[in-house]
Short mmCIF file of C-alpha atoms and ligand atoms in Angstrom, two decimals:
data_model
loop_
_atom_site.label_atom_id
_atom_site.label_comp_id
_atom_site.label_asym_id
_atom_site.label_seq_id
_atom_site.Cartn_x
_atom_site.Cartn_y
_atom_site.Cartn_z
CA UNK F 178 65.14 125.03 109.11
CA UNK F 179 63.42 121.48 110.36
CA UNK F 180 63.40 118.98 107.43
CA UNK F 181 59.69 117.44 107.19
CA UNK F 182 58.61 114.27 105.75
CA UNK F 183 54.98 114.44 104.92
CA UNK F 184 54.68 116.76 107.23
CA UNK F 185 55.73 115.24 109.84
CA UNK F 186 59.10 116.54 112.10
CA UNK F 187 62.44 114.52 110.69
CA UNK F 188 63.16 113.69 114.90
CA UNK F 189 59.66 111.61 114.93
CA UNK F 190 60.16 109.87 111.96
CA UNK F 191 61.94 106.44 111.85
CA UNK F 192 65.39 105.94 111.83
CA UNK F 193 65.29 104.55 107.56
CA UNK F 194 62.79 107.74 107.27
CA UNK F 195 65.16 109.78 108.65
CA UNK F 196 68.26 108.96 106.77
CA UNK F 197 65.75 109.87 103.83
CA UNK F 198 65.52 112.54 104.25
CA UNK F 199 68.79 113.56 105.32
CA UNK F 200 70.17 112.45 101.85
CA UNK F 201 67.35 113.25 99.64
CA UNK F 202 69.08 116.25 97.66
CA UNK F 203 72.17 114.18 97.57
CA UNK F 204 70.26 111.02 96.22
CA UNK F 205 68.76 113.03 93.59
CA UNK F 206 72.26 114.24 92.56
CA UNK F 207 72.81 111.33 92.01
CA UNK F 208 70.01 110.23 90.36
CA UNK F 209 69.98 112.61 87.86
CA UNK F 210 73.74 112.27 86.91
CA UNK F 211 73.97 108.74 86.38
CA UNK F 212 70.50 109.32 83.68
CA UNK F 213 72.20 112.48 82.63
CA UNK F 214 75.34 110.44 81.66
CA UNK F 215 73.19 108.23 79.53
CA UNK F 216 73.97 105.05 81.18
CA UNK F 217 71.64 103.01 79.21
CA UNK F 218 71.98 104.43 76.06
CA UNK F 219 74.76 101.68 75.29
CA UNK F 220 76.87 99.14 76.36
CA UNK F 221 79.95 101.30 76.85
CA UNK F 222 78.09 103.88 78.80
CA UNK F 223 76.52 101.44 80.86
CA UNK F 224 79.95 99.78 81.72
CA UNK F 225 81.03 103.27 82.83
CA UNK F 226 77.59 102.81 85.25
CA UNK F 227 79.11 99.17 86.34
CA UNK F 228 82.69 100.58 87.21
CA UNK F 229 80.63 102.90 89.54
CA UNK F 230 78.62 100.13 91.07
CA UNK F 231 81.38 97.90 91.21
CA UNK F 232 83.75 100.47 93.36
CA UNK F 233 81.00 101.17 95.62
CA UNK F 234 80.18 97.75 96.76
CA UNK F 235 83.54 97.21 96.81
CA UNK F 236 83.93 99.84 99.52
CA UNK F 237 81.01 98.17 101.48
CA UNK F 238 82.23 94.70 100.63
CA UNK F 239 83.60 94.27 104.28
CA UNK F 240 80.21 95.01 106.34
CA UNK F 241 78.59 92.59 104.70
CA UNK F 242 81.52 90.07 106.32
CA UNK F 243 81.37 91.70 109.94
CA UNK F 244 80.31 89.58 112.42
CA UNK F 245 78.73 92.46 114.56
CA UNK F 246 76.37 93.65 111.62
CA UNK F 247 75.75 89.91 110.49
CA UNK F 248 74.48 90.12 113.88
CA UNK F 249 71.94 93.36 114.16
CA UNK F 250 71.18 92.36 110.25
CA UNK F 251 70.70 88.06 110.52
CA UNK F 252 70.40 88.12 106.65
CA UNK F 253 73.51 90.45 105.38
CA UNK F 254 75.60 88.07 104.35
CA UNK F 255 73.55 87.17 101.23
CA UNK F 256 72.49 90.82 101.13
CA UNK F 257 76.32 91.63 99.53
CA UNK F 258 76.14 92.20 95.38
CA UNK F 259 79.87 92.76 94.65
CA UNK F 260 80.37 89.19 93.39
CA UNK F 261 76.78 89.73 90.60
CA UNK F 262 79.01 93.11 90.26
CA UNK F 263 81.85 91.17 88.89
CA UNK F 264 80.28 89.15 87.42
CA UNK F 265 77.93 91.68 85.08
CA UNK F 266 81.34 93.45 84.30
CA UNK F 267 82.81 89.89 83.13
CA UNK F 268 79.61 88.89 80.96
CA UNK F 269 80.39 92.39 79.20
CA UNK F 270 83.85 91.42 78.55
CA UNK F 271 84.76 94.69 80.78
CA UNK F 272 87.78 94.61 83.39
CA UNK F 273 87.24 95.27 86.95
CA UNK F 274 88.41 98.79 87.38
CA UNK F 275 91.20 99.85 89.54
CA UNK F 276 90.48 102.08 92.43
CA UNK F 277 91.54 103.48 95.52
CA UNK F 278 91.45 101.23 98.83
CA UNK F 279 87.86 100.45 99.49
CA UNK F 280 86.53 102.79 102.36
CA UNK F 281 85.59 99.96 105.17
CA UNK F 282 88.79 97.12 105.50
CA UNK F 283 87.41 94.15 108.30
CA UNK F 284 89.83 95.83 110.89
CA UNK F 285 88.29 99.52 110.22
CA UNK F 286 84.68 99.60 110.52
CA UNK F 287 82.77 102.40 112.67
CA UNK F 288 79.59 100.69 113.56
CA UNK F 289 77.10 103.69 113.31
CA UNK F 290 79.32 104.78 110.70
CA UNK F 291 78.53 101.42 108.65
CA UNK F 292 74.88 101.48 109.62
CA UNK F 293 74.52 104.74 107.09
CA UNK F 294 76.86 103.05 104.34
CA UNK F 295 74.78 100.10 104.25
CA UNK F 296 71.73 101.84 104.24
CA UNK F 297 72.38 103.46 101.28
CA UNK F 298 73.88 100.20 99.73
CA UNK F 299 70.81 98.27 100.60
CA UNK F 300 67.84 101.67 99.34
CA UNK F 301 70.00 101.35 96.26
CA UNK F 302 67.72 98.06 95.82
CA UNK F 303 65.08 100.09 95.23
CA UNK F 304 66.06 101.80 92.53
CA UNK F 305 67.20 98.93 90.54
CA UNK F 306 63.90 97.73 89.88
CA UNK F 307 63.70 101.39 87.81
CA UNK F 308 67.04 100.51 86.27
CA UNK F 309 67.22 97.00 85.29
CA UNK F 310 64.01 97.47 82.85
CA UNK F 311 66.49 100.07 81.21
CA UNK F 312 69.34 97.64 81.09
CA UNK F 313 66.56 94.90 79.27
CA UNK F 314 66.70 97.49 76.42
CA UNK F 315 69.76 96.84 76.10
CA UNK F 316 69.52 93.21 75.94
CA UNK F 317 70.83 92.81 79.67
CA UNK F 318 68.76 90.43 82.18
CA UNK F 319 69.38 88.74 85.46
CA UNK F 320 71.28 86.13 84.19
CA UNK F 321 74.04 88.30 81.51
CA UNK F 322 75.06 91.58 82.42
CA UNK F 323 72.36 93.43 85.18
CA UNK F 324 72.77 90.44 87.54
CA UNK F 325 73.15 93.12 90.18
CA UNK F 326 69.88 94.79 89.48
CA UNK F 327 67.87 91.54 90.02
CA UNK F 328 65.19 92.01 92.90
CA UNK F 329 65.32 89.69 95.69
CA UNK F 330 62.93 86.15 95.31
CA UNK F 331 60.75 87.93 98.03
CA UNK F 332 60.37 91.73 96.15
CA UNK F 333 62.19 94.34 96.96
CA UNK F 334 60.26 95.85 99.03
CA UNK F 335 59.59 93.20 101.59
CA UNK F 336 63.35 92.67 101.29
CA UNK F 337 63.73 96.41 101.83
CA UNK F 338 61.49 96.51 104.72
CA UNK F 339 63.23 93.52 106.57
CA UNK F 340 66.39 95.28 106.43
CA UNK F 341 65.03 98.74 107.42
CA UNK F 342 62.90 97.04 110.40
CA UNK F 343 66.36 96.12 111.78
CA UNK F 344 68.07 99.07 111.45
CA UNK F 345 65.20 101.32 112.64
CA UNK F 346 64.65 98.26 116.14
CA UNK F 347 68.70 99.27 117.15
CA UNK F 348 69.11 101.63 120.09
CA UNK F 349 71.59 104.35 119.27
CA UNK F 350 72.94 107.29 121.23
CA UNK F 351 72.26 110.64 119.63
CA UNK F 352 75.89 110.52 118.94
CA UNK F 353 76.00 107.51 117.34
CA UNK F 354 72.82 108.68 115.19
CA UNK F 355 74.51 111.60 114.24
CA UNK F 356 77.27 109.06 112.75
CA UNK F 357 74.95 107.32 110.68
CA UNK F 358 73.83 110.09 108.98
CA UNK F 359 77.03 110.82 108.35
CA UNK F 360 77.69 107.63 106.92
CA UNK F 361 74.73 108.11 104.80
CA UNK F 362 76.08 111.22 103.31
CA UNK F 363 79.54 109.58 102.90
CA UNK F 364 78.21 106.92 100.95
CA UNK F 365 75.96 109.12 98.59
CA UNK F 366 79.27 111.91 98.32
CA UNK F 367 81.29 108.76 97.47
CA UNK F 368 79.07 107.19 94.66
CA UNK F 369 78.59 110.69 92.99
CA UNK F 370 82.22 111.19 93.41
CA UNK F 371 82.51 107.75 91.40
CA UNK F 372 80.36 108.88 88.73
CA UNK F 373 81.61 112.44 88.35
CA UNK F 374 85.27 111.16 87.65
CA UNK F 375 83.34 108.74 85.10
CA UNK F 376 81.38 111.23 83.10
CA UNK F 377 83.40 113.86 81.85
C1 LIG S 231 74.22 103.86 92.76
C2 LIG S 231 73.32 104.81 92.71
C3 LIG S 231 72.15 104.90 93.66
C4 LIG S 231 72.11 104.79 95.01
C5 LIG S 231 73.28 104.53 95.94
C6 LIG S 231 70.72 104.93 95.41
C7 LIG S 231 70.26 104.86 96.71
C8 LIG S 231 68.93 104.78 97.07
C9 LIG S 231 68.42 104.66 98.40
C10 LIG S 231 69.25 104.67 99.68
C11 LIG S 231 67.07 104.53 98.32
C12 LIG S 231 66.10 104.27 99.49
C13 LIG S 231 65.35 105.51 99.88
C14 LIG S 231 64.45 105.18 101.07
O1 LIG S 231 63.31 104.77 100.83
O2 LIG S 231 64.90 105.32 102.21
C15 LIG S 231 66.72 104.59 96.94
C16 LIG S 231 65.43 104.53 96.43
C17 LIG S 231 65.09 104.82 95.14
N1 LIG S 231 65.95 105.20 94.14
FE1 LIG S 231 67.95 105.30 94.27
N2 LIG S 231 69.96 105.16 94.30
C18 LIG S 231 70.79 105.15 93.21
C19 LIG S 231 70.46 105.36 91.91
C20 LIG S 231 69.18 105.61 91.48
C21 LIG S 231 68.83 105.96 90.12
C22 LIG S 231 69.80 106.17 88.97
C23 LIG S 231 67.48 106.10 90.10
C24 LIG S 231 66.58 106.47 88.96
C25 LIG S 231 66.77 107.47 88.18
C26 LIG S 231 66.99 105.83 91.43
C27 LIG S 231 65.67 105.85 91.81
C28 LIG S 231 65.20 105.45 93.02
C29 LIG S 231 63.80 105.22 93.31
C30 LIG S 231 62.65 105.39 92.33
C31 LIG S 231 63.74 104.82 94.64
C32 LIG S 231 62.49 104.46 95.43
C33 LIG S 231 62.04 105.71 96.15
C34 LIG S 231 60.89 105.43 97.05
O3 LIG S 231 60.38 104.32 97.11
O4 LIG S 231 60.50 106.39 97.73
N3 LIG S 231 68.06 105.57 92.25
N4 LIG S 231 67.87 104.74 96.19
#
């Protein structure tokens, strides 16, 4: 079967279209789990919701450091959201939770690999916007608790179309593509892995 995007054939879309498309069943997995497992409904749920973010951007933590990807992506470094993470979880009065190793270590990082990781790290942005006027009902804003759901000074979507006109200007070989998508699935497979083990 050939995935479409409006229409159009997934191999003459964009490289950021593409990786849509790829994970859109996955994305609406998760979508519908975390808002399934109430995670606005209070503070505790929504603390389970922060141990989730907080694992996954822990697992990206170390792209955001590499020099290569500061490189293809001349803003990443102040892309990176662990640290408002961290710091929503400590506002709340909730511990960091423990985890297994993060997936990406500064020694161990497959570039095409990392380009689907971050892209999924980075479209999260764009749901945030959706999420962080649920976190104001619960009293949360950009300065206690839903730091990490604050958009970026410019929007996010002219911060989500700077980052997506880099990754879709970088020349890949169609094995390396295949890689990113892979990535892309990782990442998605790993955050609705986080959340499963998190809503029982
Ligand atoms: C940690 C969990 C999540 C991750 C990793 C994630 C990831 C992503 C990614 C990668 C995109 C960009 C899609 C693209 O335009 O290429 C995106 C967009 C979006 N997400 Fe999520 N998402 C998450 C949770 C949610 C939740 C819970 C909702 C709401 C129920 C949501 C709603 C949206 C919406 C509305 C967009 C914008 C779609 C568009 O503009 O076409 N996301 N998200």
């Amino acid at each position: 079967m050939t995935v479409t995007t409006s229409e159009r054939p997934i191999e003459e879309l964009s490289r950021a279209k593409r990786l849509k498309a790829l994970t859109s069943a996955t994305h609406e997995g998760v979508d519908r789990s975390i808002m399934s497992a109430a995670s606005f409904a209070d503070l505790e749920k929504y603390g389970r919701f922060l141990a989730v973010q907080y694992l996954f951007h822990r697992d990206v933590a170390a792209l955001y450091e590499d020099a290569r990807l500061q490189a293809l992506f001349p803003d990443l470094s102040v892309r990176r959201r662990l640290a408002l993470v961290a710091a929503d979880l400590a506002d709340l009065g909730f511990d960091a939770p423990e985890g297994s190793d993060p997936v990406f270590t500064a020694d161990a990082i497959d570039l095409p690999m990392a380009l689907g990781w971050l892209y999924v790290a980075e479209g999260s942005n764009m749901g945030a916007a959706l999420l962080r006027k649920e976190a104001a009902k619960l009293g949360l804003s950009d300065t206690h608790g839903a730091r990490h759901l604050a958009p970026a000074a410019e929007g996010p979507a002219p911060h989500w179309r700077t980052f997506t006109a880099s990754l879709d200007a970088l020349e890949l070989t169609p094995q390396e593509e295949e890689r990113a998508g892979q990535g892309a699935l990782a990442a998605f497979a790993r955050v609705q892995s986080l959340v499963d083990a998190r809503s029982a």
